[in-house]
Tab-separated table of C-alpha atoms in Angstrom:
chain	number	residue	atom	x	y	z
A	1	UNK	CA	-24.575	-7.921	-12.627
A	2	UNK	CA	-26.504	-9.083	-9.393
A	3	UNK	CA	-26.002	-11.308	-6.818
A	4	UNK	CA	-27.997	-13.136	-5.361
A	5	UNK	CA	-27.245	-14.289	-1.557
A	6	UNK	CA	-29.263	-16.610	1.233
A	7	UNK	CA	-28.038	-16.822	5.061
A	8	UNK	CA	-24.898	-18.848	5.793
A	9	UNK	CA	-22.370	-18.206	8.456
A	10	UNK	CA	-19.226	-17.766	6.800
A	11	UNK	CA	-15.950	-19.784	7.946
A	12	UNK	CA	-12.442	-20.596	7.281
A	13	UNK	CA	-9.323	-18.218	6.369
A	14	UNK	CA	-8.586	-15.427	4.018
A	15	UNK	CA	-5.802	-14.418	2.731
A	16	UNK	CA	-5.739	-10.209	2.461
A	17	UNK	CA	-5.847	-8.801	-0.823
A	18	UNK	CA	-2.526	-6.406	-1.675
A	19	UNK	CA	-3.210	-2.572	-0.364
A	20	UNK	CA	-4.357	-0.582	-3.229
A	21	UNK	CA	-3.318	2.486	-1.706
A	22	UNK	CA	0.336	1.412	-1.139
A	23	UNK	CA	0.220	-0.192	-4.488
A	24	UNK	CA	-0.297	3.179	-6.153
A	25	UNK	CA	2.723	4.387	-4.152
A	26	UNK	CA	5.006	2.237	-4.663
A	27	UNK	CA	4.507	1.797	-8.672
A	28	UNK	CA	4.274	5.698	-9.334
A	29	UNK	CA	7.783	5.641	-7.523
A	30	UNK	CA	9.381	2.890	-9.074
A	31	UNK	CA	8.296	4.082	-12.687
A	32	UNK	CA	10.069	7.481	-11.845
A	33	UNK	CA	13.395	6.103	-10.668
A	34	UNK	CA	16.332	5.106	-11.707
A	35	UNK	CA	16.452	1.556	-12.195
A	36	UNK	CA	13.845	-1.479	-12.665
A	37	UNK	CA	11.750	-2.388	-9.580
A	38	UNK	CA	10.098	-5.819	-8.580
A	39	UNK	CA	7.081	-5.062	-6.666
A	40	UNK	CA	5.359	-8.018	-5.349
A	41	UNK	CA	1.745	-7.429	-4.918
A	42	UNK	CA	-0.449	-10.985	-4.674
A	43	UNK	CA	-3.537	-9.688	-6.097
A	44	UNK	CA	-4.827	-6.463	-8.295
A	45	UNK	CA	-8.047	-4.668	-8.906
A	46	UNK	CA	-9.539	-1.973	-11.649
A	47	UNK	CA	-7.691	1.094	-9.515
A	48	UNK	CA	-4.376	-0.901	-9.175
A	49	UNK	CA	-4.876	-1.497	-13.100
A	50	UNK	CA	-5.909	2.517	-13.913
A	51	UNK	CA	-2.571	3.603	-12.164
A	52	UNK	CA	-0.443	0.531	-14.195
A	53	UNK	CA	-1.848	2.010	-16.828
A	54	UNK	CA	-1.375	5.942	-16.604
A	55	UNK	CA	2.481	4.969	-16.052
A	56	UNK	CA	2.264	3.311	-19.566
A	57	UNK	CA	0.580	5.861	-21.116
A	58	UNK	CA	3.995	8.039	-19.492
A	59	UNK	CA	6.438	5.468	-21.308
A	60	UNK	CA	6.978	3.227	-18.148
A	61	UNK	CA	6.741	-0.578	-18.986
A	62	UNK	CA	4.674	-2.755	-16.316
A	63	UNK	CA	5.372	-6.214	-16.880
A	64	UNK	CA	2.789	-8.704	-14.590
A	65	UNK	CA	3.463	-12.340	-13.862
A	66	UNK	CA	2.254	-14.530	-10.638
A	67	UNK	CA	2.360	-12.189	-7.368
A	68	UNK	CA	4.578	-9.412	-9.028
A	69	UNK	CA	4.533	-6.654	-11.162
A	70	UNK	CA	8.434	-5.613	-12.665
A	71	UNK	CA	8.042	-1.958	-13.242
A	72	UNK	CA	10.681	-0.216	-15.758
A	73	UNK	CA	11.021	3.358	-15.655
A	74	UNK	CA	9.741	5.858	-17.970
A	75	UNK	CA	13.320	7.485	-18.457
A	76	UNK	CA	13.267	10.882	-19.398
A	77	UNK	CA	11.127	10.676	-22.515
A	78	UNK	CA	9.361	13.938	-23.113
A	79	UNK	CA	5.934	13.410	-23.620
A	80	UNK	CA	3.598	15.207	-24.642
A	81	UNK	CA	-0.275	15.236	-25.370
A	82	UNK	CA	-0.428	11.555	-23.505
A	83	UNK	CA	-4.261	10.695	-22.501
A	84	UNK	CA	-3.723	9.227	-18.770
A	85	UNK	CA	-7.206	7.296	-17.680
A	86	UNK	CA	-7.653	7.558	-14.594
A	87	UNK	CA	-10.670	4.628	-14.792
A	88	UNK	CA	-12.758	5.328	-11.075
A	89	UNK	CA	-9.667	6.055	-8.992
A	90	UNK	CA	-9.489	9.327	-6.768
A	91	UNK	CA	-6.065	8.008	-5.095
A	92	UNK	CA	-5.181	7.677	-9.246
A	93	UNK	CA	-6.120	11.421	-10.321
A	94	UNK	CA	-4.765	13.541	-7.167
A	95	UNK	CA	-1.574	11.267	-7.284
A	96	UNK	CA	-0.715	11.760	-11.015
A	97	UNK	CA	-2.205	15.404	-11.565
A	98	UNK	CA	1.091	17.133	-9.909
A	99	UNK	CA	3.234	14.179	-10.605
A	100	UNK	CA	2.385	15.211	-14.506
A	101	UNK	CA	3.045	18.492	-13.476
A	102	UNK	CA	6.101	17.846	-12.340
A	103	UNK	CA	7.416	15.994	-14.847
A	104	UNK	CA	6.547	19.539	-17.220
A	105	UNK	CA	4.646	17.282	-19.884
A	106	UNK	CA	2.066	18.476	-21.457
A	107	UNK	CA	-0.659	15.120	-20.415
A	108	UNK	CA	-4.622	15.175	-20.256
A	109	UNK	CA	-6.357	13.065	-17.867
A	110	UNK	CA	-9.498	11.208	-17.408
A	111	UNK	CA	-11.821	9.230	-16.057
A	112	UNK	CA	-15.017	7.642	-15.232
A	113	UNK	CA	-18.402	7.248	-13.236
A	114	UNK	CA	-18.582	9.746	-10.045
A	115	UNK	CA	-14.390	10.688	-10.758
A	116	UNK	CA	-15.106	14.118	-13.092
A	117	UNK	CA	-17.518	15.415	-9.663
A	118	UNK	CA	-14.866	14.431	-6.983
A	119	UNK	CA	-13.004	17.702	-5.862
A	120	UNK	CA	-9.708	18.668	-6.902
A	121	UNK	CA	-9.538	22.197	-4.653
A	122	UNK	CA	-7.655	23.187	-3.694
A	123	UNK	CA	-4.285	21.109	-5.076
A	124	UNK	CA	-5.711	22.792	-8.324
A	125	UNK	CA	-5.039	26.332	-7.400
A	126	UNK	CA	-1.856	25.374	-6.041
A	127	UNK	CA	-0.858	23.817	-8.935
A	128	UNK	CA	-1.777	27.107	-10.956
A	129	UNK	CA	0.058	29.304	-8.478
A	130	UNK	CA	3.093	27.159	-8.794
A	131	UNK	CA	3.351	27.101	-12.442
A	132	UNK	CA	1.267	24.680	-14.223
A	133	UNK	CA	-1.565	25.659	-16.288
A	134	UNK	CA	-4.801	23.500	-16.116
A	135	UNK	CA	-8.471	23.224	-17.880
A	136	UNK	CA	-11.304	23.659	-16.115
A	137	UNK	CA	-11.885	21.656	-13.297
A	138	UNK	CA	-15.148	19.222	-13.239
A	139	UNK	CA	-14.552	18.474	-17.225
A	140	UNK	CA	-13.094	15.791	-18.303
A	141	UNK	CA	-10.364	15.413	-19.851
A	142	UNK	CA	-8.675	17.879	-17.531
A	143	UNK	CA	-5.206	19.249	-19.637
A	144	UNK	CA	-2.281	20.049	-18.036
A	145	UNK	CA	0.569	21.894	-19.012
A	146	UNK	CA	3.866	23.813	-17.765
A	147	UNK	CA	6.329	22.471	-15.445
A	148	UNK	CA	5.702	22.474	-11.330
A	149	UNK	CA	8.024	24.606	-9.258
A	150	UNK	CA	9.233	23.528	-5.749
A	151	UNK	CA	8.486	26.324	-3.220
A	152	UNK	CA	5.687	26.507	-0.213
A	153	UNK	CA	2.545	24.546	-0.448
A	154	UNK	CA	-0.723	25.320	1.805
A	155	UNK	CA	-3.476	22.667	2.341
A	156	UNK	CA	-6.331	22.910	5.091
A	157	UNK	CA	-6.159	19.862	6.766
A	158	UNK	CA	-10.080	18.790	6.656
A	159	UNK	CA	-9.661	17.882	2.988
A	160	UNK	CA	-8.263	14.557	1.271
A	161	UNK	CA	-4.843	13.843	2.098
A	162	UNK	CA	-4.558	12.328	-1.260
A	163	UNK	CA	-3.531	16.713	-1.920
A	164	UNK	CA	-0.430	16.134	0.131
A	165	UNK	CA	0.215	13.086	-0.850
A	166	UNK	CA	0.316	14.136	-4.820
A	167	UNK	CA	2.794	16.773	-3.735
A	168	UNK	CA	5.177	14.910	-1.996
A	169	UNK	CA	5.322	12.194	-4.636
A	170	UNK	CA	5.879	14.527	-7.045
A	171	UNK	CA	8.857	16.616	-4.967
A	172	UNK	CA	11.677	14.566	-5.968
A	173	UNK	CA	10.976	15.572	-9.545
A	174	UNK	CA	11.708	19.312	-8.580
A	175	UNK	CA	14.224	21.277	-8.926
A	176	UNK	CA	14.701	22.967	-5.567
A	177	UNK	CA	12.726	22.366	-1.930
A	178	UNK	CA	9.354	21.432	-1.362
A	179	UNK	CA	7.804	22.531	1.721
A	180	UNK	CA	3.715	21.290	2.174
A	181	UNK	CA	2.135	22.707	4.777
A	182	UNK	CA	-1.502	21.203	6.409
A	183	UNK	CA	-3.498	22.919	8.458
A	184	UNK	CA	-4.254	21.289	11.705
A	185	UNK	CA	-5.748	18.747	12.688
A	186	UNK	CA	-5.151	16.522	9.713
A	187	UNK	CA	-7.651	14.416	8.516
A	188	UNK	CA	-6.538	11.023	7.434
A	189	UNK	CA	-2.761	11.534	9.026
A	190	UNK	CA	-2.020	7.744	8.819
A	191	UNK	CA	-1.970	7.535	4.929
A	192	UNK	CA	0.432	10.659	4.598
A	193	UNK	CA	2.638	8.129	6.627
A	194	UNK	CA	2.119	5.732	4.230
A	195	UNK	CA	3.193	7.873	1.469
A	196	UNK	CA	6.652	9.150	3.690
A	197	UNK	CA	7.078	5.490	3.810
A	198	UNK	CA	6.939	4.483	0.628
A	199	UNK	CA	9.816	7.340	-0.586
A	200	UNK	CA	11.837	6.266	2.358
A	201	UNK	CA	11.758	2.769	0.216
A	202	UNK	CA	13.065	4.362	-2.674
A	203	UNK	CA	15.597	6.648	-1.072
A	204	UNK	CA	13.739	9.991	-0.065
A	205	UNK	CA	13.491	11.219	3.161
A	206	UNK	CA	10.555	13.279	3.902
A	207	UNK	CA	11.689	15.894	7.031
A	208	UNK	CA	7.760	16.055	9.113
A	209	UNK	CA	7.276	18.145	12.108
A	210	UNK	CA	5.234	21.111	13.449
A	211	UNK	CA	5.221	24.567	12.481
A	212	UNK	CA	2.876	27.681	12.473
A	213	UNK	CA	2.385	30.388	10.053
A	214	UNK	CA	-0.259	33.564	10.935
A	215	UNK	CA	-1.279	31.489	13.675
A	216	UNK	CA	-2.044	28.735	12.569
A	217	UNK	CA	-0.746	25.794	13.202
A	218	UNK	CA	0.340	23.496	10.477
A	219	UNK	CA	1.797	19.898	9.769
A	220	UNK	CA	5.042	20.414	7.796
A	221	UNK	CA	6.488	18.244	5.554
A	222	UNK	CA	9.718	19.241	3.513
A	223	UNK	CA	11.480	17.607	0.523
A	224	UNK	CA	14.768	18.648	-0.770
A	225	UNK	CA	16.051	16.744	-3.637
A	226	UNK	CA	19.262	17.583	-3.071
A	227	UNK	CA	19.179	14.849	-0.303
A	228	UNK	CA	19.109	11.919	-2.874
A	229	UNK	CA	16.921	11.219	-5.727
A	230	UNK	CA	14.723	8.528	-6.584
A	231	UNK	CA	16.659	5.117	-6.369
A	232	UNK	CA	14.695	1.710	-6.443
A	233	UNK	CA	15.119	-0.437	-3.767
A	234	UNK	CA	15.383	-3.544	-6.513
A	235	UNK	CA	12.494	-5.533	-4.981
A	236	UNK	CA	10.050	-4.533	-2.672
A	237	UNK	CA	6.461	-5.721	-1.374
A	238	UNK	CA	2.950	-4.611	-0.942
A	239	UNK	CA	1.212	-5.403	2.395
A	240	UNK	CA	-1.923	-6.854	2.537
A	241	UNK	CA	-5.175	-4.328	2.821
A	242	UNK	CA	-6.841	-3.547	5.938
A	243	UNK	CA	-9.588	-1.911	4.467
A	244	UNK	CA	-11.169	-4.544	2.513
A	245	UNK	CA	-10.146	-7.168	5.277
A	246	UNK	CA	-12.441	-5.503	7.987
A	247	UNK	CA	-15.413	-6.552	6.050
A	248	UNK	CA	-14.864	-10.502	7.010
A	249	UNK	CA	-13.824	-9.044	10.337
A	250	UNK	CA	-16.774	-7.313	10.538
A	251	UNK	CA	-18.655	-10.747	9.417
A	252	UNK	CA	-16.639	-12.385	12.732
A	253	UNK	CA	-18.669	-10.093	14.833
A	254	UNK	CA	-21.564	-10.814	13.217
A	255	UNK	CA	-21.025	-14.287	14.126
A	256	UNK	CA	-18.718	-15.899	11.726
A	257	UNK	CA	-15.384	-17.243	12.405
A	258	UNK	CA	-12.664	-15.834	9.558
A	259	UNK	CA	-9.330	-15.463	9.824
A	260	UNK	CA	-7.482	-12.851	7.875
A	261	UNK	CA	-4.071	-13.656	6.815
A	262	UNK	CA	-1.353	-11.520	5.312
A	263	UNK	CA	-1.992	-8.355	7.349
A	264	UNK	CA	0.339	-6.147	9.120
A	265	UNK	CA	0.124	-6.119	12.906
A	266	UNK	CA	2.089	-2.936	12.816
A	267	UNK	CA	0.935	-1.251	9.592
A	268	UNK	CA	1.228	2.722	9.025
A	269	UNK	CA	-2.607	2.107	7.253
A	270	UNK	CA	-5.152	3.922	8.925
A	271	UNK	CA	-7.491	1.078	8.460
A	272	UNK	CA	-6.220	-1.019	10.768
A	273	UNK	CA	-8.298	1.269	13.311
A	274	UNK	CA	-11.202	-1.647	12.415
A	275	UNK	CA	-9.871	-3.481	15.323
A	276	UNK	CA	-10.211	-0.640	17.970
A	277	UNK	CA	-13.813	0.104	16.201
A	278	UNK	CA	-14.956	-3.549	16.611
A	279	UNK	CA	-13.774	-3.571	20.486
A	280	UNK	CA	-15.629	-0.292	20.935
A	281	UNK	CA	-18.900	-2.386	20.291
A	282	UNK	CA	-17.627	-5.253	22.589
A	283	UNK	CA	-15.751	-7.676	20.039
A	284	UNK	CA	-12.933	-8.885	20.955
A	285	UNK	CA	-9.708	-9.434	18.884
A	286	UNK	CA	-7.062	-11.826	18.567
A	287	UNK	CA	-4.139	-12.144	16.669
A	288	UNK	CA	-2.152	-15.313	16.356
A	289	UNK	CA	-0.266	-17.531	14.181
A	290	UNK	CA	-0.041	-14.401	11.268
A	291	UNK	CA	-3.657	-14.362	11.508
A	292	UNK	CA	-6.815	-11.694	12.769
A	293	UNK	CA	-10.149	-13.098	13.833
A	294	UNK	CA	-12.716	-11.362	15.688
A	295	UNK	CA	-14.815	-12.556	18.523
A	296	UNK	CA	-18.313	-11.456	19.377
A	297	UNK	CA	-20.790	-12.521	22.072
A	298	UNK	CA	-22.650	-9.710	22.529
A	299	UNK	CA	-22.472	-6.181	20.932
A	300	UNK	CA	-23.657	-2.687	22.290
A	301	UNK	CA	-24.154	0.612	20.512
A	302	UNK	CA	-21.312	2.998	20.586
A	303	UNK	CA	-19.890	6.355	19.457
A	304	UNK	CA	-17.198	6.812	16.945
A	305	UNK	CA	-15.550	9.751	15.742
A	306	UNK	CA	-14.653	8.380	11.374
A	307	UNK	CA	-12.985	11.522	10.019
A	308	UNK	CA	-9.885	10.022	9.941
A	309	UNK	CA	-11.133	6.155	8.768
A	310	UNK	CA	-14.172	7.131	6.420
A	311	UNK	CA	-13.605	3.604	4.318
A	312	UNK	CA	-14.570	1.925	7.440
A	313	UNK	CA	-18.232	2.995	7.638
A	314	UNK	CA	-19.046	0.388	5.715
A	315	UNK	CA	-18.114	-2.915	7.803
A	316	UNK	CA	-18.606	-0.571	11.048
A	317	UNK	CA	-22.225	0.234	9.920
A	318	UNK	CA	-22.456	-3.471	9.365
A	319	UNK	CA	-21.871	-3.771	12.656
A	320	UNK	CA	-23.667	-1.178	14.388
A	321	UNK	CA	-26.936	-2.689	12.540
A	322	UNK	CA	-26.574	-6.293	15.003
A	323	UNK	CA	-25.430	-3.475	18.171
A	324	UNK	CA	-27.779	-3.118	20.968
A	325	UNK	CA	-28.634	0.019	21.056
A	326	UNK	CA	-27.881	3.284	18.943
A	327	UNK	CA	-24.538	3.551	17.478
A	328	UNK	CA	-23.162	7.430	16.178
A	329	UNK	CA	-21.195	7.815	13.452
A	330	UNK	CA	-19.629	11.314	13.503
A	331	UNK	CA	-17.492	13.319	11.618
A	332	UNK	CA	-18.751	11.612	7.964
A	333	UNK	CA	-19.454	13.949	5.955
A	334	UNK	CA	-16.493	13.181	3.628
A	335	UNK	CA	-18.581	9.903	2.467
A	336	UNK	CA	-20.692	12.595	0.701
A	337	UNK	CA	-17.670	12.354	-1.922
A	338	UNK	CA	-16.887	8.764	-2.540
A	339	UNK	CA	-17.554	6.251	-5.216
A	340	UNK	CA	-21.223	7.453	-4.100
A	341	UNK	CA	-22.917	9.710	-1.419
A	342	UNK	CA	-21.600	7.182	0.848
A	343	UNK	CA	-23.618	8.584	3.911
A	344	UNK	CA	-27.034	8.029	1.718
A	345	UNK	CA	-25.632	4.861	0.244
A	346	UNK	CA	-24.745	2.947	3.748
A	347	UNK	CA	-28.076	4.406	5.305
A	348	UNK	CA	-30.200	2.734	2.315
A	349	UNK	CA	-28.014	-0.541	2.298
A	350	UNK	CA	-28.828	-0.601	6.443
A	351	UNK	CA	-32.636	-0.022	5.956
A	352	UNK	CA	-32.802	-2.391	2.853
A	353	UNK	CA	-32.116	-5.115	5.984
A	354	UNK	CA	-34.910	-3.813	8.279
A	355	UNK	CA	-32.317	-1.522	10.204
A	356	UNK	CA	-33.027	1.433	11.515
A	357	UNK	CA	-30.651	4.014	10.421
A	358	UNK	CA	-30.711	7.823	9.674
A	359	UNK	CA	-28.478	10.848	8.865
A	360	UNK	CA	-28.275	13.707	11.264
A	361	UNK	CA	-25.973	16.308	9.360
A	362	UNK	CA	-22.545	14.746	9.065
A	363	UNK	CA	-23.581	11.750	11.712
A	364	UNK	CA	-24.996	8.782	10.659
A	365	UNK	CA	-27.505	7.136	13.439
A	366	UNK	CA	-27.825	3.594	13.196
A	367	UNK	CA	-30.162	1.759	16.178
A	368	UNK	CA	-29.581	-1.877	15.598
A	369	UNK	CA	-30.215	-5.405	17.756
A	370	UNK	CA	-33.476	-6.239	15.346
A	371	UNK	CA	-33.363	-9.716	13.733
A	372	UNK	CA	-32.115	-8.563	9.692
A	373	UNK	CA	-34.018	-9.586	7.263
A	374	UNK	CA	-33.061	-9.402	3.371
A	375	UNK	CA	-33.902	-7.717	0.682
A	376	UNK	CA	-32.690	-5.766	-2.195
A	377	UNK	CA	-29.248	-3.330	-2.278
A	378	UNK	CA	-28.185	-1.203	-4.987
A	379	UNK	CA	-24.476	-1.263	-4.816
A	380	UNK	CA	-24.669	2.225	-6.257
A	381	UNK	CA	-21.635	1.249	-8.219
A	382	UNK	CA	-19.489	1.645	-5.309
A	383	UNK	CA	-17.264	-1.419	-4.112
A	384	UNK	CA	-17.635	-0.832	-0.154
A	385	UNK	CA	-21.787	-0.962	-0.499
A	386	UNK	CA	-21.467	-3.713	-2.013
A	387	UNK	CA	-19.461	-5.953	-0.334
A	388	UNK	CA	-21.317	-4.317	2.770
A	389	UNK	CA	-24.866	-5.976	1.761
A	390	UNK	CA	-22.686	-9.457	0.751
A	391	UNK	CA	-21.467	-9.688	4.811
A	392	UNK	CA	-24.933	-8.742	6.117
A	393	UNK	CA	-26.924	-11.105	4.017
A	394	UNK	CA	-24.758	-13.584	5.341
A	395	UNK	CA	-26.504	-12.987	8.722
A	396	UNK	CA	-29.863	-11.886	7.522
A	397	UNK	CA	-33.344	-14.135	7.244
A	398	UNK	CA	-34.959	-14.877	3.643
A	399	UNK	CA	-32.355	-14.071	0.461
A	400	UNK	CA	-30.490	-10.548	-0.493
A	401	UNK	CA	-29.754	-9.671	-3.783
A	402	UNK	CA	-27.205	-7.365	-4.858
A	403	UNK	CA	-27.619	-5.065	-7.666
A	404	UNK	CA	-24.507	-4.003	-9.338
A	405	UNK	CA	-22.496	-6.572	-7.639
A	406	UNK	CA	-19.602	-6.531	-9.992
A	407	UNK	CA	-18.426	-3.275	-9.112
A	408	UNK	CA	-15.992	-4.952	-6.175
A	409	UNK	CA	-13.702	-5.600	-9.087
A	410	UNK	CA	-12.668	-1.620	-8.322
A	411	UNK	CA	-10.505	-3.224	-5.140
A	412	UNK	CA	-11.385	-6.849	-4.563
A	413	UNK	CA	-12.036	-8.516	-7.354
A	414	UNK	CA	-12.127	-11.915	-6.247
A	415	UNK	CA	-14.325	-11.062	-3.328
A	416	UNK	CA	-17.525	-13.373	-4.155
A	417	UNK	CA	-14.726	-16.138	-5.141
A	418	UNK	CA	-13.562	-15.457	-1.196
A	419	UNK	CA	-17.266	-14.977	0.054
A	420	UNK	CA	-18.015	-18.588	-1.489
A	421	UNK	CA	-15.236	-20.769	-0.565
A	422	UNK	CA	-15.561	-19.166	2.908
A	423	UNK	CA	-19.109	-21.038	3.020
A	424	UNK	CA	-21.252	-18.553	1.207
A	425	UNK	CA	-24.465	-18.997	-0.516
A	426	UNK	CA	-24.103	-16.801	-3.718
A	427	UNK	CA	-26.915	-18.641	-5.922
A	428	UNK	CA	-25.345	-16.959	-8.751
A	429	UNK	CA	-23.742	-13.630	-10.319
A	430	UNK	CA	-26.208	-12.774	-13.303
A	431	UNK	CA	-26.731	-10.098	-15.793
A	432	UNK	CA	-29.152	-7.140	-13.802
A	433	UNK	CA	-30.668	-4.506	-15.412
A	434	UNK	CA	-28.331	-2.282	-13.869
């Protein structure tokens, strides 16, 4: 599919699409508890619908009507030789692989486009060491088997936090203590919070503090399901996501007027760092009547450090491309394992607009100011690129066309729906040669 888009300013209000990632949290919990859950989440996508579907495949029913999904737990049926299909979802695989192995069913699990090359080291030697036996990584379907032992886990800190996150959803399951260690400093610290949040919902208090171990130090989180098991909370809701939301925030600076609604002022989601990016390159913020809009009269380069936001390069690149000046984007190099290369994909979608923009190890350069002009972006199927070409065609001279468009139904599938009735000129989604 391919969209085709012309220049238009985009105005009016948004409402923010439900947070996949706390989504995923919350319905992997209430499937594994001890009563039925209502979780009310206003919108889905293809990774919300890959993890519904892995807890069927488990024997949990996921029942969907208007703004909820009523989640019924698996109960301790004893599967075994279950396919779970992970669709494109990393958050999906890493949450369910020790969650599976947890739950001592023998389970494969799969998946598709760039998911089989994403890394699973090394949660997958962990998971060996601590009694599960697993295929060969980098094939799928990956088989699991054995059951998961509680006991000491050891993570470096510079890798995906989905690791952690996969262990400490899967801790309650255990039979004795859980104790995760990360290796300072911790990349991506604001969605482990997420993730302690979400089992403080349904009744599982996570004990986090410091501690150091051959001296090293470490971030220390400790389960002990003796402390209560998994209860559900009978109805809880999914907050509205920050990470898809800084793209028409990123579109105010450009020069529209949107106004988000639906988002957390005081959300544990990393993502909400968008507003502190956008004032780094002079935008200023406001927040009023439950709604974010961004102001921008003037932008200038600047220099951000994205380890710990690396969903944001996107919109921020967006950005940087109408920034006076040269803008430094450092600490990236985890884009290299995304839906795409992320760092090649963002640098291509940049100079596809006449921007000049280049990679400098794991720091992407982008000197911006230039009038855009439009032209062609491969969406690589990755969501992010291509709702990052949508906002800058909206500011750029001549038409853009998308190629691959539809892949934003992985997290926002209503996007061009949004990106229209917010005054966009989408002449059409058509059939590419993609």
């Amino acid at each position: 599919m391919q969209a085709v888009i012309a220049q238009h300013t985009l105005s009016g209000t948004v409402t923010a699409v439900a947070s996949k990632s706390v989504a995923h949290r919350m319905l992997m919990l209430a499937a594994l508890c001890d009563a039925p859950t209502c979780i009310n989440c206003n919108t889905t996508s293809k990774d919300i619908d890959a993890t519904v579907g892995c807890l069927e495949a488990l024997g949990a029913r996921v029942c969907r009507s208007a703004g909820r999904l009523d989640v019924y737990p698996r109960g301790s049926n004893a599967d075994t030789g279950c396919l779970l299909d992970c669709g494109e979802s990393g958050s999906t695989l890493r949450f369910f692989l020790p969650v599976v192995c947890a739950l001592g069913c023998r389970a494969s699990l799969t998946g598709h486009g760039r998911l089989s090359e994403r890394p699973l080291s090394p949660l997958y030697e962990e998971l060996r060491s601590h009694g599960c036996d697993l295929s060969p990584q980098g094939v799928f379907p990956l088989t699991v088997s054995g059951r998961l032992e509680g006991g000491t886990y050891v993570l470096p800190g510079n890798v995906s936090s989905q690791y952690a996150t996969g262990l400490m959803l899967a801790a309650p399951l255990l039979d004795r203590p859980t104790e995760i260690l990360v290796s300072e400093p911790v990349q991506s610290a604001p969605y482990l919070q997420l993730t302690i949040d979400a089992l403080k919902t349904f009744g599982v208090a996570v004990h986090a503090d410091g501690a150091e171990r051959d001296g090293t130090a470490y971030r220390r989180f400790y389960i002990d399901p003796a402390e209560g098991r998994l209860a559900s909370p009978g109805v809880c809701t999914v907050e509205g996501d920050w990470s898809n939301a800084a793209f028409w925030l990123a579109a105010d600076a450009l020069g529209s007027t949107v106004a988000v609604r639906g988002l957390s002022a005081t959300s544990a989601q990393g993502d909400r760092a968008i507003l502190s990016a956008l004032a780094s390159f002079g935008a200023q913020v406001s927040q009023t009547d439950g709604a974010v809009s961004v102001r921008a009269d003037a932008l200038h380069a600047a220099t951000l450090d994205v380890g710990n936001i690396p969903d944001l390069v996107p919109p921020i690149a967006a950005v940087a491309a109408c920034a006076q000046g040269t803008t430094r984007l450092t600490n990236a190099g985890r884009l290299r394992l995304k839906e795409s290369d992320r760092l090649e994909t963002v640098t291509a979608t940049l100079r596809a607009f006449g921007v000049d923009a280049h990679i400098d190890g794991d720091e992407l350069h982008v000197t911006g100011g230039s009038p855009l002009v439009g032209g062609t972006v491969d969406a690589a199927n990755d969501h992010r690129i291509a709702m990052m070409g949508s906002v800058l065609a909206a500011h750029a001279a001549g038409q853009t066309v998308i190629v691959g468009a539809d892949c934003v139904s992985k997290s926002y599938p209503a996007f061009f729906n949004d990106f229209e009735g917010l005054g966009g000129i989408v002449r059409g989604l058509s059939e590419g040669s993609d």
